[in-house]
Amino acid sequence: APAASAALWGKTHAARTLLMSESNRNDHRRKWWVELMKRALVTCLFDGAVVGGKRAKHYMAALGLSGPNVATGYDVVDNRFFADRTDVIRNSGSSREGPLAAPYFLYVGRLAPEKNVDALIQAFAAYREAGGMWNLLIVGDGPLAADLRNRAAALACSGAIRFAGHKTAAELAPYYAYAMCFVLPSVREPWGLVVNEAMAAGLPVIVSSRCGCADDLVEPGANGFLIDPENPDALGCCMQRISTMPASALDSMGARSREIIAEYSPAYFASEIHRISVT
């Protein structure tokens, strides 16, 4: 049985069969007997694996593949695409308009239960009530879109919460370019590629400790913060902390984001595929 919520398939390279997966132990509820069956299949069918990061690597070891037979780098984006497009926008001198006019926290992703956007809105409301001045911009669509819009509309800070709907990768550039900080509060997330995108755009990030990328991409205090997704009060306090930092500190955090994400590139992914397939 394939790992739940993983992009999972075998690919043969020079008589070696590799498993590609971003799953980790905690991204779904797992049953011990299913894991035993999975381990038997994995060790029987695959010679090695390519995974997203540390958590996925640990999970793969539990399934019987470890050491040099497991490579990382599966979860990458085109960093240059997001870096170049956002830099062009920032350097263009064009004025911000509409929802981009005021400083804002940015969320990008599906509006689905596991993304925990409801808790983000709750935390943001507490942040504004405590005197916070930034807005919240939510980009994406999904089954909870109508409910979340209604919830936001009922809040005293409703005017500070904007929903932009679904956007393509090309359309996302202005949202990343003008954001002050990116937030991903998921309660379940195998990795979180939008964090890669935000970091390539040079943003500080607030990321749920449940996200698979948390151990690899977030250096608390250096490029962002980790939060407990089930504690909206803590998230609100974290938003307050970020929004009261001087511009120079935010710039330093954004620069560190770019330094970290530079190690997670398509070129690195290709090199890892090559290394493990000829080992």
Coordinates of N, CA and C in Angstrom, one line a residue, residues 13-145:
H13 N 16.3 3.1 -12.4 CA 17.5 3.7 -13.0 C 18.7 2.7 -12.9
A14 N 19.1 2.2 -14.0 CA 20.3 1.3 -14.1 C 20.0 0.1 -13.1
A15 N 18.9 -0.5 -13.3 CA 18.5 -1.7 -12.5 C 18.2 -1.4 -11.0
R16 N 18.1 -0.2 -10.7 CA 17.8 0.2 -9.3 C 16.4 0.8 -9.3
T17 N 15.6 0.4 -8.3 CA 14.2 0.9 -8.2 C 14.1 1.8 -7.0
L18 N 13.7 3.1 -7.3 CA 13.7 4.1 -6.2 C 12.3 4.4 -5.9
L19 N 12.1 4.7 -4.6 CA 10.8 5.1 -4.1 C 10.9 6.6 -3.8
M20 N 9.9 7.4 -4.3 CA 9.9 8.8 -4.1 C 8.7 9.2 -3.3
S21 N 9.0 9.8 -2.1 CA 7.9 10.1 -1.2 C 8.2 11.3 -0.3
E22 N 7.2 12.1 0.1 CA 7.3 13.2 1.0 C 6.6 12.9 2.3
S23 N 6.1 11.7 2.5 CA 5.4 11.3 3.7 C 6.3 11.3 4.9
N24 N 5.7 11.7 6.1 CA 6.4 11.5 7.3 C 5.4 10.8 8.3
R25 N 5.9 10.4 9.4 CA 5.2 9.5 10.3 C 3.9 10.2 10.8
N26 N 3.9 11.5 10.9 CA 2.8 12.2 11.6 C 1.9 13.0 10.6
D27 N 2.0 12.8 9.3 CA 1.1 13.6 8.4 C -0.2 12.9 8.3
H28 N -0.4 11.7 8.8 CA -1.7 11.0 8.8 C -1.7 10.1 10.1
R29 N -2.9 9.7 10.5 CA -3.0 8.7 11.5 C -2.6 7.4 10.9
R30 N -1.7 6.6 11.6 CA -1.2 5.4 11.0 C -1.5 4.2 11.9
K31 N -1.8 3.1 11.3 CA -2.2 1.9 12.0 C -0.9 0.9 11.9
W32 N -0.6 0.4 13.1 CA 0.6 -0.4 13.2 C 0.7 -1.6 12.2
W33 N -0.5 -2.2 11.9 CA -0.4 -3.4 11.0 C -0.3 -3.0 9.6
V34 N -0.8 -1.8 9.2 CA -0.6 -1.2 7.9 C 0.9 -0.9 7.7
E35 N 1.5 -0.3 8.7 CA 2.9 0.1 8.7 C 3.8 -1.2 8.5
L36 N 3.4 -2.3 9.2 CA 4.2 -3.5 9.0 C 4.1 -4.0 7.6
M37 N 2.9 -4.0 7.0 CA 2.7 -4.5 5.6 C 3.5 -3.6 4.7
K38 N 3.4 -2.3 5.0 CA 4.1 -1.3 4.1 C 5.6 -1.5 4.2
R39 N 6.2 -1.8 5.4 CA 7.6 -2.0 5.5 C 8.0 -3.2 4.7
A40 N 7.2 -4.3 4.7 CA 7.5 -5.5 4.0 C 7.6 -5.2 2.5
L41 N 6.6 -4.5 2.0 CA 6.6 -4.1 0.6 C 7.7 -3.2 0.2
V42 N 8.0 -2.2 1.0 CA 9.1 -1.3 0.7 C 10.4 -2.0 0.6
T43 N 10.8 -2.8 1.6 CA 12.0 -3.5 1.6 C 12.2 -4.5 0.5
C44 N 11.0 -5.0 0.1 CA 11.0 -6.0 -1.0 C 11.2 -5.4 -2.4
L45 N 10.5 -4.3 -2.6 CA 10.4 -3.7 -3.9 C 11.4 -2.6 -4.3
F46 N 12.0 -2.0 -3.3 CA 12.8 -0.8 -3.6 C 14.2 -0.9 -3.1
D47 N 15.1 -0.4 -3.9 CA 16.5 -0.4 -3.5 C 16.9 0.9 -2.8
G48 N 16.2 2.0 -2.9 CA 16.5 3.2 -2.3 C 15.3 4.1 -2.4
A49 N 15.5 5.3 -1.9 CA 14.4 6.3 -1.8 C 14.9 7.7 -2.0
V50 N 14.0 8.6 -2.5 CA 14.2 10.0 -2.5 C 13.1 10.7 -1.7
V51 N 13.4 11.4 -0.7 CA 12.4 12.0 0.2 C 12.6 13.5 0.3
G52 N 11.6 14.1 1.0 CA 11.6 15.5 1.1 C 12.7 16.1 2.0
G53 N 12.7 15.6 3.3 CA 13.6 16.2 4.3 C 13.8 15.3 5.4
K54 N 14.2 15.8 6.6 CA 14.6 15.0 7.8 C 13.4 14.1 8.3
R55 N 12.2 14.7 8.4 CA 11.1 13.9 8.9 C 10.8 12.7 8.0
A56 N 10.8 13.0 6.7 CA 10.5 11.9 5.7 C 11.6 10.9 5.7
K57 N 12.8 11.3 5.9 CA 14.0 10.4 6.0 C 13.8 9.5 7.2
H58 N 13.4 10.0 8.3 CA 13.2 9.2 9.5 C 12.1 8.2 9.3
Y59 N 11.0 8.7 8.6 CA 9.9 7.7 8.4 C 10.3 6.6 7.4
M60 N 11.2 7.0 6.4 CA 11.6 6.0 5.5 C 12.5 4.9 6.2
A61 N 13.3 5.4 7.2 CA 14.1 4.4 7.9 C 13.2 3.4 8.7
A62 N 12.0 4.0 9.2 CA 11.1 3.1 9.9 C 10.5 2.1 8.9
L63 N 10.5 2.4 7.6 CA 10.0 1.5 6.6 C 11.0 0.6 6.0
G64 N 12.3 0.7 6.5 CA 13.3 -0.2 6.1 C 14.4 0.3 5.2
L65 N 14.3 1.6 4.8 CA 15.3 2.1 3.9 C 16.0 3.3 4.6
S66 N 17.3 3.2 4.7 CA 18.1 4.2 5.4 C 19.5 4.3 4.9
G67 N 20.3 5.2 5.5 CA 21.7 5.4 5.1 C 21.8 6.0 3.7
P68 N 22.9 5.7 3.0 CA 23.2 6.3 1.7 C 22.2 6.0 0.6
N69 N 21.3 5.0 0.9 CA 20.3 4.6 0.0 C 19.1 5.5 0.0
V70 N 19.1 6.5 0.9 CA 18.0 7.5 1.0 C 18.5 8.9 0.7
A71 N 18.0 9.5 -0.3 CA 18.4 10.9 -0.7 C 17.3 11.9 -0.3
T72 N 17.7 13.1 -0.1 CA 16.7 14.2 0.1 C 16.6 15.1 -1.1
G73 N 15.7 16.0 -1.0 CA 15.6 17.0 -2.1 C 14.4 16.9 -3.0
Y74 N 13.5 16.0 -2.6 CA 12.3 15.8 -3.4 C 11.4 17.0 -3.4
D75 N 11.3 17.8 -2.3 CA 10.4 18.9 -2.2 C 11.1 20.2 -2.5
V76 N 11.2 20.6 -3.8 CA 11.8 21.8 -4.2 C 10.9 22.6 -5.2
V77 N 11.2 23.9 -5.4 CA 10.5 24.7 -6.4 C 11.6 25.4 -7.2
D78 N 11.2 26.1 -8.2 CA 12.1 26.9 -9.0 C 12.4 28.2 -8.2
N79 N 13.4 28.2 -7.4 CA 13.7 29.3 -6.6 C 13.9 30.6 -7.4
R80 N 14.6 30.5 -8.5 CA 14.9 31.7 -9.3 C 13.6 32.3 -9.8
F81 N 12.7 31.5 -10.2 CA 11.4 32.0 -10.7 C 10.8 33.0 -9.7
F82 N 10.7 32.5 -8.4 CA 10.0 33.4 -7.4 C 10.9 34.5 -7.0
A83 N 12.2 34.3 -6.9 CA 13.1 35.4 -6.5 C 13.1 36.5 -7.6
D84 N 13.3 36.1 -8.8 CA 13.4 37.1 -9.9 C 12.2 37.9 -10.0
R85 N 11.0 37.2 -10.1 CA 9.7 37.9 -10.3 C 9.4 38.9 -9.2
T86 N 9.7 38.4 -7.9 CA 9.4 39.3 -6.8 C 10.3 40.5 -6.8
D87 N 11.6 40.3 -7.1 CA 12.6 41.4 -7.1 C 12.2 42.4 -8.2
V88 N 11.8 41.9 -9.3 CA 11.4 42.9 -10.4 C 10.3 43.8 -9.9
I89 N 9.3 43.2 -9.3 CA 8.1 43.9 -8.8 C 8.5 44.9 -7.8
R90 N 9.3 44.5 -6.8 CA 9.8 45.4 -5.7 C 10.6 46.6 -6.3
N91 N 11.4 46.3 -7.3 CA 12.3 47.3 -7.8 C 11.7 48.2 -8.9
S92 N 10.4 47.8 -9.3 CA 9.8 48.6 -10.4 C 9.3 50.0 -10.0
G93 N 9.1 50.2 -8.7 CA 8.7 51.5 -8.3 C 7.2 51.7 -8.4
S94 N 6.5 50.6 -8.8 CA 5.0 50.7 -9.0 C 4.3 50.8 -7.6
S95 N 3.3 51.5 -7.5 CA 2.6 51.6 -6.2 C 1.7 50.4 -5.9
R96 N 1.6 50.1 -4.7 CA 0.7 49.0 -4.2 C -0.7 49.5 -4.4
E97 N -1.6 48.6 -4.7 CA -3.0 48.9 -4.9 C -3.9 47.9 -4.2
G98 N -5.1 48.3 -3.9 CA -6.1 47.4 -3.3 C -5.6 46.7 -2.1
P99 N -5.7 45.3 -2.0 CA -5.3 44.6 -0.8 C -3.8 44.6 -0.6
L100 N -3.0 45.0 -1.6 CA -1.6 45.0 -1.4 C -1.1 46.3 -0.8
A101 N -2.0 47.3 -0.6 CA -1.5 48.6 -0.2 C -1.0 48.6 1.2
A102 N -1.6 47.9 2.1 CA -1.1 48.0 3.5 C -0.2 46.8 3.8
P103 N 0.6 46.9 4.8 CA 1.5 45.8 5.2 C 0.6 44.6 5.6
Y104 N 1.0 43.4 5.2 CA 0.1 42.2 5.5 C 0.8 40.9 5.7
F105 N 0.2 40.1 6.5 CA 0.6 38.7 6.6 C 0.0 38.0 5.4
L106 N 0.7 37.0 4.9 CA 0.2 36.3 3.7 C 0.1 34.8 4.0
Y107 N -1.1 34.2 3.6 CA -1.3 32.8 3.5 C -1.6 32.4 2.1
V108 N -1.0 31.3 1.6 CA -1.2 30.8 0.2 C -1.5 29.3 0.4
G109 N -2.6 28.8 -0.1 CA -2.9 27.4 -0.1 C -4.4 27.1 -0.2
R110 N -4.7 25.8 -0.1 CA -6.1 25.4 -0.2 C -6.8 25.8 1.1
L111 N -8.1 26.1 0.9 CA -8.9 26.5 2.1 C -9.6 25.2 2.5
A112 N -8.9 24.3 3.2 CA -9.4 23.0 3.6 C -9.1 22.8 5.1
P113 N -9.8 21.8 5.7 CA -9.6 21.7 7.2 C -8.2 21.5 7.6
E114 N -7.4 20.7 6.9 CA -6.0 20.4 7.4 C -5.1 21.7 7.4
K115 N -5.5 22.7 6.6 CA -4.7 23.9 6.5 C -4.9 24.8 7.7
N116 N -6.0 24.6 8.5 CA -6.1 25.4 9.7 C -6.3 26.9 9.6
V117 N -6.9 27.3 8.5 CA -7.0 28.7 8.2 C -8.0 29.4 9.2
D118 N -8.9 28.6 9.7 CA -9.8 29.1 10.7 C -9.1 29.6 11.9
A119 N -8.1 28.8 12.4 CA -7.3 29.2 13.5 C -6.4 30.4 13.2
L120 N -6.0 30.5 11.9 CA -5.2 31.7 11.5 C -6.1 33.0 11.6
I121 N -7.3 32.9 11.2 CA -8.2 34.0 11.3 C -8.5 34.4 12.7
Q122 N -8.7 33.3 13.6 CA -8.9 33.6 15.0 C -7.7 34.3 15.6
A123 N -6.5 33.8 15.3 CA -5.2 34.4 15.8 C -5.1 35.8 15.3
F124 N -5.4 36.0 14.1 CA -5.3 37.4 13.5 C -6.2 38.3 14.2
A125 N -7.4 37.9 14.5 CA -8.4 38.7 15.2 C -7.9 39.1 16.6
A126 N -7.2 38.2 17.3 CA -6.6 38.5 18.6 C -5.5 39.5 18.4
Y127 N -4.7 39.3 17.4 CA -3.6 40.2 17.1 C -4.1 41.6 16.8
R128 N -5.1 41.8 16.1 CA -5.7 43.1 15.8 C -6.3 43.7 17.1
E129 N -6.9 42.9 17.9 CA -7.6 43.4 19.1 C -6.5 43.9 20.1
A130 N -5.3 43.3 20.0 CA -4.2 43.7 20.9 C -3.5 44.9 20.3
G131 N -3.9 45.4 19.2 CA -3.3 46.6 18.7 C -2.5 46.5 17.4
G132 N -2.5 45.2 16.9 CA -1.7 45.0 15.7 C -2.3 45.8 14.5
M133 N -1.4 46.2 13.6 CA -1.8 47.1 12.5 C -1.7 46.4 11.1
W134 N -1.1 45.3 11.0 CA -1.0 44.7 9.7 C -2.3 44.0 9.3
N135 N -2.5 43.8 8.0 CA -3.7 43.1 7.5 C -3.3 41.6 7.3
L136 N -4.3 40.8 6.9 CA -4.2 39.4 6.5 C -4.7 39.2 5.1
L137 N -3.9 38.7 4.2 CA -4.3 38.4 2.9 C -4.3 36.9 2.7
I138 N -5.4 36.3 2.3 CA -5.5 34.9 2.1 C -5.7 34.6 0.6
V139 N -4.8 33.8 0.1 CA -4.8 33.5 -1.3 C -5.1 32.0 -1.5
G140 N -6.1 31.6 -2.2 CA -6.4 30.2 -2.4 C -7.9 30.0 -2.4
D141 N -8.3 28.7 -2.7 CA -9.7 28.4 -2.7 C -9.8 26.9 -2.2
G142 N -11.0 26.5 -1.9 CA -11.2 25.2 -1.4 C -12.6 25.0 -0.8
P143 N -12.8 23.9 -0.2 CA -14.2 23.6 0.3 C -14.6 24.4 1.5
L144 N -13.7 25.1 2.2 CA -14.1 25.9 3.3 C -14.1 27.4 3.0
A145 N -14.0 27.7 1.7 CA -13.9 29.1 1.3 C -15.1 30.0 1.8

